[in-house]
Coordinates of C-alpha atoms and ligand atoms in Angstrom, one line a residue:
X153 CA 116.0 -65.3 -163.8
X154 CA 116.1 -68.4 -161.7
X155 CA 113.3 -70.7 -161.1
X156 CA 113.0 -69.3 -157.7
X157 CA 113.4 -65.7 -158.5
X158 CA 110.5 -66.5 -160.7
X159 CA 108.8 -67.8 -158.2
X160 CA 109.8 -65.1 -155.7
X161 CA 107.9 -63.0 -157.5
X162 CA 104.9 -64.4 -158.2
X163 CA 104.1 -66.1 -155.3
X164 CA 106.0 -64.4 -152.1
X165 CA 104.1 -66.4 -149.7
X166 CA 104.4 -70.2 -151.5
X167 CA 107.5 -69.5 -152.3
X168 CA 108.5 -68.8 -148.7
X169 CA 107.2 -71.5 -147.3
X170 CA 108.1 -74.0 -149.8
X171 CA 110.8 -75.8 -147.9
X172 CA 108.5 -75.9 -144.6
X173 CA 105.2 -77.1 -146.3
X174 CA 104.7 -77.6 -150.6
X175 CA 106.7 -78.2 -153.3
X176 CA 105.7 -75.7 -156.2
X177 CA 106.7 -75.0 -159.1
X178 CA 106.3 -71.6 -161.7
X179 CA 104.5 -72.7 -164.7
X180 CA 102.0 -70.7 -166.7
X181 CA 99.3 -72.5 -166.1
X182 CA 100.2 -70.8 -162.3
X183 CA 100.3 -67.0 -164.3
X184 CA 96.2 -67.2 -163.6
X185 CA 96.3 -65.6 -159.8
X186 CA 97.9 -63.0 -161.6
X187 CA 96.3 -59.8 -162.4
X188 CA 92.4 -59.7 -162.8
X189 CA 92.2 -55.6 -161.5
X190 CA 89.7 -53.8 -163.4
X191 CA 90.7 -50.4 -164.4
X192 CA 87.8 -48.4 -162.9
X193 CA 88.9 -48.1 -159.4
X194 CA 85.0 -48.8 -158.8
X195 CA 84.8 -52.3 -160.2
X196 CA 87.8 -53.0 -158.2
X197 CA 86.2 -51.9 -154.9
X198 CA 83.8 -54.8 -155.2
X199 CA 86.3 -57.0 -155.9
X200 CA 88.0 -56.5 -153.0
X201 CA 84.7 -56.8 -151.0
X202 CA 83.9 -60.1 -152.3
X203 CA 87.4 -61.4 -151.4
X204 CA 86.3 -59.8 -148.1
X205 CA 83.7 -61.9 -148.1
X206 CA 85.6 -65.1 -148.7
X207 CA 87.7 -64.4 -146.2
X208 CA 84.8 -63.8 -143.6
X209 CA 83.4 -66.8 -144.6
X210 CA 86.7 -69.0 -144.5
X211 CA 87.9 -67.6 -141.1
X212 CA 84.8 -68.5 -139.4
X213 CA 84.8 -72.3 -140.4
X214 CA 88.4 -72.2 -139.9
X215 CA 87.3 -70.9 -136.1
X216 CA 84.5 -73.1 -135.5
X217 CA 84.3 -76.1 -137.7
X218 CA 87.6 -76.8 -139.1
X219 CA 88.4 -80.5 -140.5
X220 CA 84.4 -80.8 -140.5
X221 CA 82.6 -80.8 -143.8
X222 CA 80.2 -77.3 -143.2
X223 CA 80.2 -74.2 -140.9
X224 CA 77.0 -73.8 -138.9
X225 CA 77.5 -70.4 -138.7
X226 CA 74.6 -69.1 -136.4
X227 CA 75.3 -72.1 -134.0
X228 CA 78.6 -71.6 -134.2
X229 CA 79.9 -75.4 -134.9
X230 CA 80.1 -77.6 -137.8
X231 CA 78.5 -79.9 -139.7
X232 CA 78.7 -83.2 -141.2
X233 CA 75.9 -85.6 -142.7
X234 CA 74.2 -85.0 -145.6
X235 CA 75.4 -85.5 -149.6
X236 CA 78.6 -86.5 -147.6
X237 CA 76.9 -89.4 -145.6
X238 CA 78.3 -88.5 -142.3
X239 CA 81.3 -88.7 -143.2
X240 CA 84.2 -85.8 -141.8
X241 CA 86.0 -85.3 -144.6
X242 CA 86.9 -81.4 -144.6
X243 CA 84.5 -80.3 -148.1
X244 CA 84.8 -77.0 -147.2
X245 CA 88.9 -76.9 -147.4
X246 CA 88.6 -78.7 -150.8
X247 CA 85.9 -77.0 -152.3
X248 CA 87.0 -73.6 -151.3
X249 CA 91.4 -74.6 -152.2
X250 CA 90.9 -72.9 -155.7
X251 CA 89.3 -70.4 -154.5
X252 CA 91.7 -69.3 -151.9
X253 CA 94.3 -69.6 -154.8
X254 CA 92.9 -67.6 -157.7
X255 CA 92.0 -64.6 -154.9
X256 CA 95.4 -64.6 -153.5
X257 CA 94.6 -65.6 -150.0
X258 CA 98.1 -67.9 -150.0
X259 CA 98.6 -68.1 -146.1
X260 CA 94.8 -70.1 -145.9
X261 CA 95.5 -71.9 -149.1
X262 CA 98.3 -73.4 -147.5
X263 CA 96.7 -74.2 -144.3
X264 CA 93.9 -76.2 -146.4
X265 CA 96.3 -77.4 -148.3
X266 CA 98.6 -79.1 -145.3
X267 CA 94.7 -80.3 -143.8
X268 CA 94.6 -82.4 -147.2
X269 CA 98.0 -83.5 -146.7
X270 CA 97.8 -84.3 -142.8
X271 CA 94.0 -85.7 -142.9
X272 CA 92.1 -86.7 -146.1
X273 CA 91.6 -90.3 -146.6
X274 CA 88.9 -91.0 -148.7
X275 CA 89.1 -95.0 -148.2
X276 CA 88.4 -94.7 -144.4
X277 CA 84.8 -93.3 -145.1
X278 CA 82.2 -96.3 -144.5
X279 CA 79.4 -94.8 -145.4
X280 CA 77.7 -94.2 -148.6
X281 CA 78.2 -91.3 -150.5
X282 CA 76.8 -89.7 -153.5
X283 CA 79.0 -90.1 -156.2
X284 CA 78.0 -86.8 -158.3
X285 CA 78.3 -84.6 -155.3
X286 CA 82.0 -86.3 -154.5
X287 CA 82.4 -85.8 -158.3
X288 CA 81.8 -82.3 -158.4
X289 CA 83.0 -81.0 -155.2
X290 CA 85.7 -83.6 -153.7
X291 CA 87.2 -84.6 -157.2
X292 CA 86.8 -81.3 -159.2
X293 CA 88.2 -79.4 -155.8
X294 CA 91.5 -81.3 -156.2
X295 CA 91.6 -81.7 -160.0
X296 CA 91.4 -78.0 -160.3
X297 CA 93.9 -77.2 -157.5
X298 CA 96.4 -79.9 -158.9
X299 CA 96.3 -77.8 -162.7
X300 CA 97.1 -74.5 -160.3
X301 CA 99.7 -75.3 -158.7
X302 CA 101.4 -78.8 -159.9
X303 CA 101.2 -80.0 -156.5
X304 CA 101.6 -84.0 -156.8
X305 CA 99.7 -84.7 -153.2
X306 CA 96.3 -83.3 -155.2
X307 CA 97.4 -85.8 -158.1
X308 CA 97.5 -88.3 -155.9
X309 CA 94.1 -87.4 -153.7
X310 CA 92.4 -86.9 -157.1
X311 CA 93.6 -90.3 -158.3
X312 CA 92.6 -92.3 -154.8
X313 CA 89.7 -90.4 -155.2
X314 CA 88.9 -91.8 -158.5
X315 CA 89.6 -95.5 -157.8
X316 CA 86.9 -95.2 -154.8
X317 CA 84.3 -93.9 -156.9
X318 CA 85.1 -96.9 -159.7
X319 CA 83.0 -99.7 -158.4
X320 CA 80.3 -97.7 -158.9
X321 CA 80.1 -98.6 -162.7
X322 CA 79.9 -102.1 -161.5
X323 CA 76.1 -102.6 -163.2
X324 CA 75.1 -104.3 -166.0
X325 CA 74.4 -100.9 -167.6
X326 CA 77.8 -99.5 -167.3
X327 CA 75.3 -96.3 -166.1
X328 CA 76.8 -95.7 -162.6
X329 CA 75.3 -96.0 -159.2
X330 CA 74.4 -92.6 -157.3
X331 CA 75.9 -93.6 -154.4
X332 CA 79.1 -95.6 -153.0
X333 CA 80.6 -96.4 -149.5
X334 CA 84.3 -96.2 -150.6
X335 CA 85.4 -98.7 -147.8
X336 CA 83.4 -101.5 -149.0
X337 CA 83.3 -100.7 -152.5
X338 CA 79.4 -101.4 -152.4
X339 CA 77.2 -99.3 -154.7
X340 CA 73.5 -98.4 -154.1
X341 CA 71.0 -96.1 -156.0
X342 CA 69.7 -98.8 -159.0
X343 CA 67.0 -95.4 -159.9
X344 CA 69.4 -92.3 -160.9
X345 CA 69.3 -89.2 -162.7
X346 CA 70.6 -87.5 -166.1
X347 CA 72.5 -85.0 -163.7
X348 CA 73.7 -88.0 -161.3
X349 CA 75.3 -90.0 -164.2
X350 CA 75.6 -87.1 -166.9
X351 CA 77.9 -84.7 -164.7
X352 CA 81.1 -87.0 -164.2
X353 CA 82.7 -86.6 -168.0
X354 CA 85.1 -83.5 -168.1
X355 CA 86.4 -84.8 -164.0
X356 CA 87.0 -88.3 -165.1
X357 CA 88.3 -87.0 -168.6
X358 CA 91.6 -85.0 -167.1
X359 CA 91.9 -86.9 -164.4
X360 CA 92.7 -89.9 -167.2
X361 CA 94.7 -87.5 -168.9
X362 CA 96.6 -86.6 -165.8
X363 CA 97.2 -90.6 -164.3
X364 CA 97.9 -91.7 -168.1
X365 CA 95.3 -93.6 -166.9
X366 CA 92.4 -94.7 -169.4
X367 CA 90.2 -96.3 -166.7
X368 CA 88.5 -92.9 -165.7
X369 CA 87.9 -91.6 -169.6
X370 CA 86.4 -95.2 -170.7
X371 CA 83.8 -95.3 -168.2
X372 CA 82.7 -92.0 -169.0
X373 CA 82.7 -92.6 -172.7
X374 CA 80.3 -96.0 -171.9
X375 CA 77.8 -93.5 -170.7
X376 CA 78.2 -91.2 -173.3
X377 CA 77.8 -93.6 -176.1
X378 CA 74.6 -95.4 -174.2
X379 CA 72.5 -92.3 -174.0
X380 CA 73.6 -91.9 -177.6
X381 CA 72.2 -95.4 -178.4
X382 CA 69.0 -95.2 -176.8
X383 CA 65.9 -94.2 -177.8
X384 CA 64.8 -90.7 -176.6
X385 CA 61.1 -89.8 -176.9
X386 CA 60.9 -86.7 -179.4
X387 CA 64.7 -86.3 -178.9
X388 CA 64.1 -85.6 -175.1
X389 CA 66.4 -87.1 -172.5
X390 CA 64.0 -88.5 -169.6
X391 CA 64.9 -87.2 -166.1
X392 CA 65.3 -90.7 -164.7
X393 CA 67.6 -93.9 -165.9
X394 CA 67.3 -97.3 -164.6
X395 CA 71.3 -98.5 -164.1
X396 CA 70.2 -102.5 -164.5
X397 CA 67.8 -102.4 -167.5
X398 CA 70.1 -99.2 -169.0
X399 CA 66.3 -97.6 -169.8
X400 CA 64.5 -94.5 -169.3
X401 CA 62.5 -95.0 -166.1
X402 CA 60.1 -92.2 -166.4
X403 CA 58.7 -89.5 -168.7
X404 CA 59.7 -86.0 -166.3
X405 CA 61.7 -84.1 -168.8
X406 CA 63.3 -80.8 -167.7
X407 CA 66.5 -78.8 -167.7
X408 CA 66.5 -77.9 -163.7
X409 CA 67.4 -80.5 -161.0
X410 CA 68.0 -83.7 -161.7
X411 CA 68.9 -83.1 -165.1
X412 CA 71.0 -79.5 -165.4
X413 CA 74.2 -80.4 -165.5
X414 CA 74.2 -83.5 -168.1
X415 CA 73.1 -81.0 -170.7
X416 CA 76.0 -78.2 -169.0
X417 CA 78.4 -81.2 -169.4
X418 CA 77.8 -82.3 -173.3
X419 CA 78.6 -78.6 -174.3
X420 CA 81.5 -78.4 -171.8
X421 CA 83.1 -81.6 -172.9
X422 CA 83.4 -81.0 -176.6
X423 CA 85.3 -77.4 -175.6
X424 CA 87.4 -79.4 -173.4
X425 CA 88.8 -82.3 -176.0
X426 CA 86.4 -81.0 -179.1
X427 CA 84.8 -84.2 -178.6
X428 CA 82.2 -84.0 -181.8
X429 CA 79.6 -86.5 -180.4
X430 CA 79.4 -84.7 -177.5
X431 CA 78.7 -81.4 -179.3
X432 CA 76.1 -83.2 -181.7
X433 CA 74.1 -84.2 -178.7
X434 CA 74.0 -81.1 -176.9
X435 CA 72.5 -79.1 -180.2
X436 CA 69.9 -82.0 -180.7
X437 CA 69.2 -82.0 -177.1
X438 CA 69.0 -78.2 -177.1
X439 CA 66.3 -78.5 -180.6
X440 CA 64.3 -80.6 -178.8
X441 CA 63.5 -78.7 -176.1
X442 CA 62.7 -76.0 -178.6
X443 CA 60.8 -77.9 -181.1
X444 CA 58.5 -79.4 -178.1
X445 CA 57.5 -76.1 -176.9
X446 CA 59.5 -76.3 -173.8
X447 CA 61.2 -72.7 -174.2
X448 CA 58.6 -70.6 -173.3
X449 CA 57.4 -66.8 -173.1
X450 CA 55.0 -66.1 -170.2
X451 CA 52.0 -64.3 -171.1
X452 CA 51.6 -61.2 -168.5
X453 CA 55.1 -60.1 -168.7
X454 CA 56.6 -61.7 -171.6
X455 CA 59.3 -63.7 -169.4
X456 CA 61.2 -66.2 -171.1
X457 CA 61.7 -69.6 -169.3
X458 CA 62.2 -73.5 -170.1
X459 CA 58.9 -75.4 -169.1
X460 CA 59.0 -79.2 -167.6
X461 CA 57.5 -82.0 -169.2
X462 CA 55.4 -84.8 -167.2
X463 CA 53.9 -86.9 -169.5
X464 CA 52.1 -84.8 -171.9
X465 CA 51.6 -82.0 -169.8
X466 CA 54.0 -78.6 -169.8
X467 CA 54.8 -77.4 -166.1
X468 CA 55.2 -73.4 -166.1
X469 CA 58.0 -73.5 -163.7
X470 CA 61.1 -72.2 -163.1
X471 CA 64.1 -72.9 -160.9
X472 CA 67.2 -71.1 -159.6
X473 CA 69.4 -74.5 -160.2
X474 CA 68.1 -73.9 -163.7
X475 CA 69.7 -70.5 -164.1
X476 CA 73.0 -72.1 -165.0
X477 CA 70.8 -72.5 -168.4
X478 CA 71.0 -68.8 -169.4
X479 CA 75.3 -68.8 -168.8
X480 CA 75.0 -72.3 -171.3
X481 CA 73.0 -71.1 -174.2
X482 CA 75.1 -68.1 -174.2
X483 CA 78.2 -70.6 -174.3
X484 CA 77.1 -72.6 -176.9
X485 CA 76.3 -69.4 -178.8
X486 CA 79.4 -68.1 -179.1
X487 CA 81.8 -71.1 -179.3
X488 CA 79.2 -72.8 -182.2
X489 CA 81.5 -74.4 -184.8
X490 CA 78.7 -73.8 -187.4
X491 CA 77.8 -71.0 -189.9
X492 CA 75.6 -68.6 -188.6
X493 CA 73.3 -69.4 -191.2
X494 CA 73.4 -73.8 -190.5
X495 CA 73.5 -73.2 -186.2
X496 CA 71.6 -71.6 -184.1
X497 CA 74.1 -69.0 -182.9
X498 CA 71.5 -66.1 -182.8
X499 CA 68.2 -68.3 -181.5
X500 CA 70.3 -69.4 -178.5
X501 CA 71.9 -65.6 -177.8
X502 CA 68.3 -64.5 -177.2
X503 CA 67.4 -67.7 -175.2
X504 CA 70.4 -67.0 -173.0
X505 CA 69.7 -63.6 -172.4
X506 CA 66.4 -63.5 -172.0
X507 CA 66.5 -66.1 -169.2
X508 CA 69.4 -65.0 -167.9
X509 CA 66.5 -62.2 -167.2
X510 CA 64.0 -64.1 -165.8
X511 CA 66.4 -65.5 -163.1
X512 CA 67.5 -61.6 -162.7
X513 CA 63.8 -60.8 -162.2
X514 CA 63.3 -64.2 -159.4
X515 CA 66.1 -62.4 -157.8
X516 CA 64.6 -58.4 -157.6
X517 CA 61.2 -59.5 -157.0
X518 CA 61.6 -60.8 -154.1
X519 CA 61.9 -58.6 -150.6
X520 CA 65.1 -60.0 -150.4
X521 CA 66.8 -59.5 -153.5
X522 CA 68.0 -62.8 -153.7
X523 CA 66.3 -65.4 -155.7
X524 CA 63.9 -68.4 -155.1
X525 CA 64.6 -71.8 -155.5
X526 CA 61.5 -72.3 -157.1
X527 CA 59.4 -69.7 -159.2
X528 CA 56.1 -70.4 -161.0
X529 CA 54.6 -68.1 -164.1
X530 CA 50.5 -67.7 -163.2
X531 CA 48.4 -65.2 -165.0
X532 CA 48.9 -62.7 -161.8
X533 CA 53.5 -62.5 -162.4
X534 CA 53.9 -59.1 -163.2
X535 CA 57.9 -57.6 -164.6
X536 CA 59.6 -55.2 -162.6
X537 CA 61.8 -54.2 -165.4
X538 CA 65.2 -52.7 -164.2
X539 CA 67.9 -51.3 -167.0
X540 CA 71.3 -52.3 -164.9
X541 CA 74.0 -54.2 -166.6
X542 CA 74.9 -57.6 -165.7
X543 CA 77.7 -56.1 -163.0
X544 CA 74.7 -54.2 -161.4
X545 CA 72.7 -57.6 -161.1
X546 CA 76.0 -58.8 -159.7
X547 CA 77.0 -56.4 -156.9
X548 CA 73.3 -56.1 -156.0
X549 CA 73.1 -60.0 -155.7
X550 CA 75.8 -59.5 -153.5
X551 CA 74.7 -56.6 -151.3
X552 CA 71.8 -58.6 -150.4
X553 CA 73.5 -61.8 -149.9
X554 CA 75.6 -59.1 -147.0
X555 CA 72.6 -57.7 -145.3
X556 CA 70.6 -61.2 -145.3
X557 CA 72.8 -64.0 -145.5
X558 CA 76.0 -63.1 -142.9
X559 CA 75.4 -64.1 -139.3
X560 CA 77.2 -61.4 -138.0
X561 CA 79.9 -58.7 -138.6
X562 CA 83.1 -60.9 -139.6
X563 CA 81.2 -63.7 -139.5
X564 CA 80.2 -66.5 -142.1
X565 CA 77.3 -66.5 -144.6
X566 CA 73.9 -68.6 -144.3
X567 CA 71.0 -70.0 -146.5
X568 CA 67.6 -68.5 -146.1
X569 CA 64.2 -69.9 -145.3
X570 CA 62.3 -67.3 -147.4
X571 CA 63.5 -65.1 -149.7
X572 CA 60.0 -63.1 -150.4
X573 CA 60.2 -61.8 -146.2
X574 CA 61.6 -58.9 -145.2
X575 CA 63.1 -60.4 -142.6
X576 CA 64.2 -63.9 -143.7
X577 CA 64.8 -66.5 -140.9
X578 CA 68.7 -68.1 -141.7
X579 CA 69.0 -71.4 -141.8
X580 CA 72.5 -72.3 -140.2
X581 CA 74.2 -74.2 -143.2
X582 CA 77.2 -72.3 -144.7
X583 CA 77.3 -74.4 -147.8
X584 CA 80.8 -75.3 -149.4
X585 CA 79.4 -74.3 -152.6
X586 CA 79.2 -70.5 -151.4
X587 CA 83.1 -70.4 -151.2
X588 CA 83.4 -72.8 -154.7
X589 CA 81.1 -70.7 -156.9
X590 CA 79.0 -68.3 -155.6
X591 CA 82.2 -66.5 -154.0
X592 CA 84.1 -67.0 -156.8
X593 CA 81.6 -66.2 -159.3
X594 CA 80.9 -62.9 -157.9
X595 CA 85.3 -61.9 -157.7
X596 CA 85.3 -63.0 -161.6
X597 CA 82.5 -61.1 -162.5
X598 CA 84.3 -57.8 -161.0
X599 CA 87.8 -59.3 -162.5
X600 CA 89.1 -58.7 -165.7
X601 CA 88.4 -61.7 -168.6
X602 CA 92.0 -62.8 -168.3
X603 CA 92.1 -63.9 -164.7
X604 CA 90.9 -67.6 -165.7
X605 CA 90.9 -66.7 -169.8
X606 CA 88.0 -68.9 -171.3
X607 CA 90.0 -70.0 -174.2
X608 CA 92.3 -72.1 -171.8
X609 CA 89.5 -73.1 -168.6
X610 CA 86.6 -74.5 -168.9
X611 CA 84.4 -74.6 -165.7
X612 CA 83.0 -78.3 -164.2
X613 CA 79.5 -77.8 -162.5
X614 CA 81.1 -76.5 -159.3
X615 CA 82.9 -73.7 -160.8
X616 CA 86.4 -75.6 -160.4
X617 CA 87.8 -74.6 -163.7
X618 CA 89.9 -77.7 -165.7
X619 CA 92.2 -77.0 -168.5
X620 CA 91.4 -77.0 -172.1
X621 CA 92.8 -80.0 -174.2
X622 CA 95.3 -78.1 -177.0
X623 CA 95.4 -74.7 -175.1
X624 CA 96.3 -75.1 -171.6
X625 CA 99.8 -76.6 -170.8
X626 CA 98.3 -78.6 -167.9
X627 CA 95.7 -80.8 -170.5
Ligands
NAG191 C1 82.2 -100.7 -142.4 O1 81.2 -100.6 -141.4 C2 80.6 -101.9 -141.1 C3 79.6 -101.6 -140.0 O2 78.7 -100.5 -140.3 C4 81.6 -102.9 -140.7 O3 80.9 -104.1 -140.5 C5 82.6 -103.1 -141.7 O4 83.6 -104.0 -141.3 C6 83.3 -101.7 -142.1 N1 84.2 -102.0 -143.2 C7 85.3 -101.4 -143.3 C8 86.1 -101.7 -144.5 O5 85.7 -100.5 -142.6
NAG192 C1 63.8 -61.6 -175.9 O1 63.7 -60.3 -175.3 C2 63.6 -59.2 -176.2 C3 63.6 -57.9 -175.4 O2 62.7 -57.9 -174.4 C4 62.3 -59.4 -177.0 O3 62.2 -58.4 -178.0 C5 62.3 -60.8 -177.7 O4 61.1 -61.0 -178.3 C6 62.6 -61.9 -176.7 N1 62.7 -63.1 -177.3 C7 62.1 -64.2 -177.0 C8 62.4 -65.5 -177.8 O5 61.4 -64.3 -176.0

């Protein structure tokens, strides 16, 4: 068979329009918007009604806020501002590219796609941006799209990218500012967090690997080996990091906002290039929460969750950005190099999945059925204990997210003021991470494992999944 047979095959639509608009190529790294259909004809009826939901919510930004960075979806306009300064630089197209891809919905792909092409310019924004949030979603968007579909323009928009974010390392610390105008070049933000500069390793990793470009990889490694170096009270990493003095700049310790995603990272890095340091400092970093009493067990209905730390004192809180938590002690269960008997294979199995339960019960006790940003554990928290398996949680997550979240029929998805009413009050924002990872959570939770096979992806903070050093032919 020819290469365009091949490709014929695969990928009608691309392939069809190839000469008009992209230049792709079949390679198996491509093979992974194959397949994915679950054998019970049930499981695949979900399926198709998150991909249903995707399109919903792609067609209404395309209809009232294309180019613009988010839908306003009760208003009816879009939305600029925010993480992305203002700036109009199309996040939803980027962050929602992969997705588009992996479900199969070719003819929007290549309409975001050809936006990219006609519009992005990331050096004409002069305004300052957070560098973790272009990391995640602007970087990781294209990074992840370019190891798809071998598309050089993403190469290219991944690699300008990149050089922007750069003088943001400029400190004496080598710790990165949170925040850069890329015109100018002038960082801001000398106060940042774990998750700010902790979240930027397996982007900047590949994209090095992908320019032949060390640049990207050393920076990363700088921070990596500083927060090695320095001291960290009982083996806790401090929320808060001072990029002039290189120090700790407070005592907050916790695994939810502001610090999530470093700890996501460490374990994440060392699948990606079985980088050993990294490894070592996610098990010590995992210990120490243990041995300081952070993982705890509630005392009414025996709920497990991950306290904070201020000063001496243990905060009983939990919050839904923490969740990720349960999905990474699972991970780190399962892929631990050690014997069972030396690692901590089984502690961290029950850690996972008991608060992988906790978030489940945020999410059913409230009118809602979807989850809090915030939940607390007082003496009056009772259990509503529920025997559904995990693609029960799922398709119930997203049955609620239908009836409370959509602002109309065929119409686009919005946040919510109050989960615990009956009748939450929407708050307008369609938020480009729906389409990255909630969206695309929810289809790979009712597609088979081998639609994006773990072995071969490994997924940055955004759910953008990057290729695995050694086992994916596009690292
Ligand atoms: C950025 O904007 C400022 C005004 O806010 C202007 O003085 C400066 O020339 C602009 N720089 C570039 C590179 O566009
Ligand atoms: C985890 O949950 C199981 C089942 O409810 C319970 O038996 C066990 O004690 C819990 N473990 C921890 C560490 O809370």
């Amino acid at each position: 068979m020819d290469t365009k047979t091949i490709c014929f095959l695969l990928f009608s639509f691309i392939c069809l329009n190839e000469a008009r608009v992209i230049s792709i190529s079949p390679q198996p790294g491509l093979l992974v918007t194959q397949g994915g259909e679950d054998p019970d004809p049930e499981v695949n009826q979900k399926r198709e009604f998150v991909k249903q939901m995707m399109k919903d919510a792609w067609d209404d930004y395309v209809r009232y806020a294309w180019g613009e960075n988010e839908l306003k979806p009760i208003s009816q306009t879009g939305q600029d501002g925010g993480i992305y300064g203002d700036s109009k630089i199309g996040a939803t197209i980027i962050d929602s590219l992969d997705t588009l891809f992996i479900m199969g919905f070719y003819e929007e792909y290549i309409k975001g796609r050809n936006w990219v092409a006609e519009n992005f310019d990331f050096k004409t924004v002069n305004t300052s941006v957070s560098v973790f949030e272009t990391n995640i979603r602007i970087l990781g968007g294209f990074l992840t799209a370019y190891a798809l579909t071998r598309d050089d323009l993403y190469l290219d928009q991944a690699n300008a990218v990149g050089q922007l974010l750069l003088p943001a390392f400029d400190t004496p610390s080598g710790f990165p500012y949170n925040r850069i105008n890329p015109a100018t070049g002038v960082g801001s933000g000398s106060s940042t967090s774990m998750a700010d500069l902790g979240t930027l390793h397996l982007e900047f990793e590949y994209l090095s690997e992908i320019t032949a470009n060390p640049i990207y990889v050393d920076k990363v490694n700088k921070i990596r080996q500083n927060l090695w170096d320095l001291e960290k009270p009982n083996g806790l990493y401090p929320n808060t990091v001072n990029v002039q003095t290189g120090r700790f700049s407070d005592s907050h310790v916790s695994m939810g906002g502001g610090a999530d995603s470093f700890y996501e990272y460490l374990l994440k890095s060392w699948i990606q290039t079985q980088d050993q340091q990294a490894r070592q400092m996610y098990d010590e970093a995992m210990d120490a929460f243990v041995a300081n009493d952070l993982v705890r067990v509630s005392k009414q209905s025996h709920l497990l969750y991950i306290g904070e730390l201020s000063g001496a004192r243990i905060d009983d809180v939990g919050s839904h950005l923490e969740c990720f938590a349960g999905g990474m002690f699972a991970l780190g269960s399962v892929t631990d190099p050690k014997s069972p008997a030396d690692g901590n294979r089984d502690r961290d199995m029950e850690i996972g999945q008991n608060f992988t339960n906790t978030c489940h019960e945020s999410y059913i006790r409230s009118d809602s059925h979807i989850g809090p940003e915030v939940f607390r554990f007082t003496d009056t928290a009772e259990a509503v204990a529920v025997n559904d398996n995990e693609k029960d949680w799922a398709w119930d997550a997203a049955q609620s997210i239908e009836k409370y979240s959509k602002a109309g029929p065929g119409r686009g998805y919005s946040g919510l003021r109050n989960v615990y009413s009956s009748a939450p009050v929407q708050d307008d924002v369609q938020q480009t991470f729906f389409l990255a990872e909630t969206l695309k959570y929810l289809y790979l939770v009712f597609s088979t494992d081998d639609l994006i096979d773990l072995d071969k992806w490994v997924f940055n903070t955004e759910c953008h999944p990057l290729p695995v050093k050694g086992k994916n032919p596009m690292f």
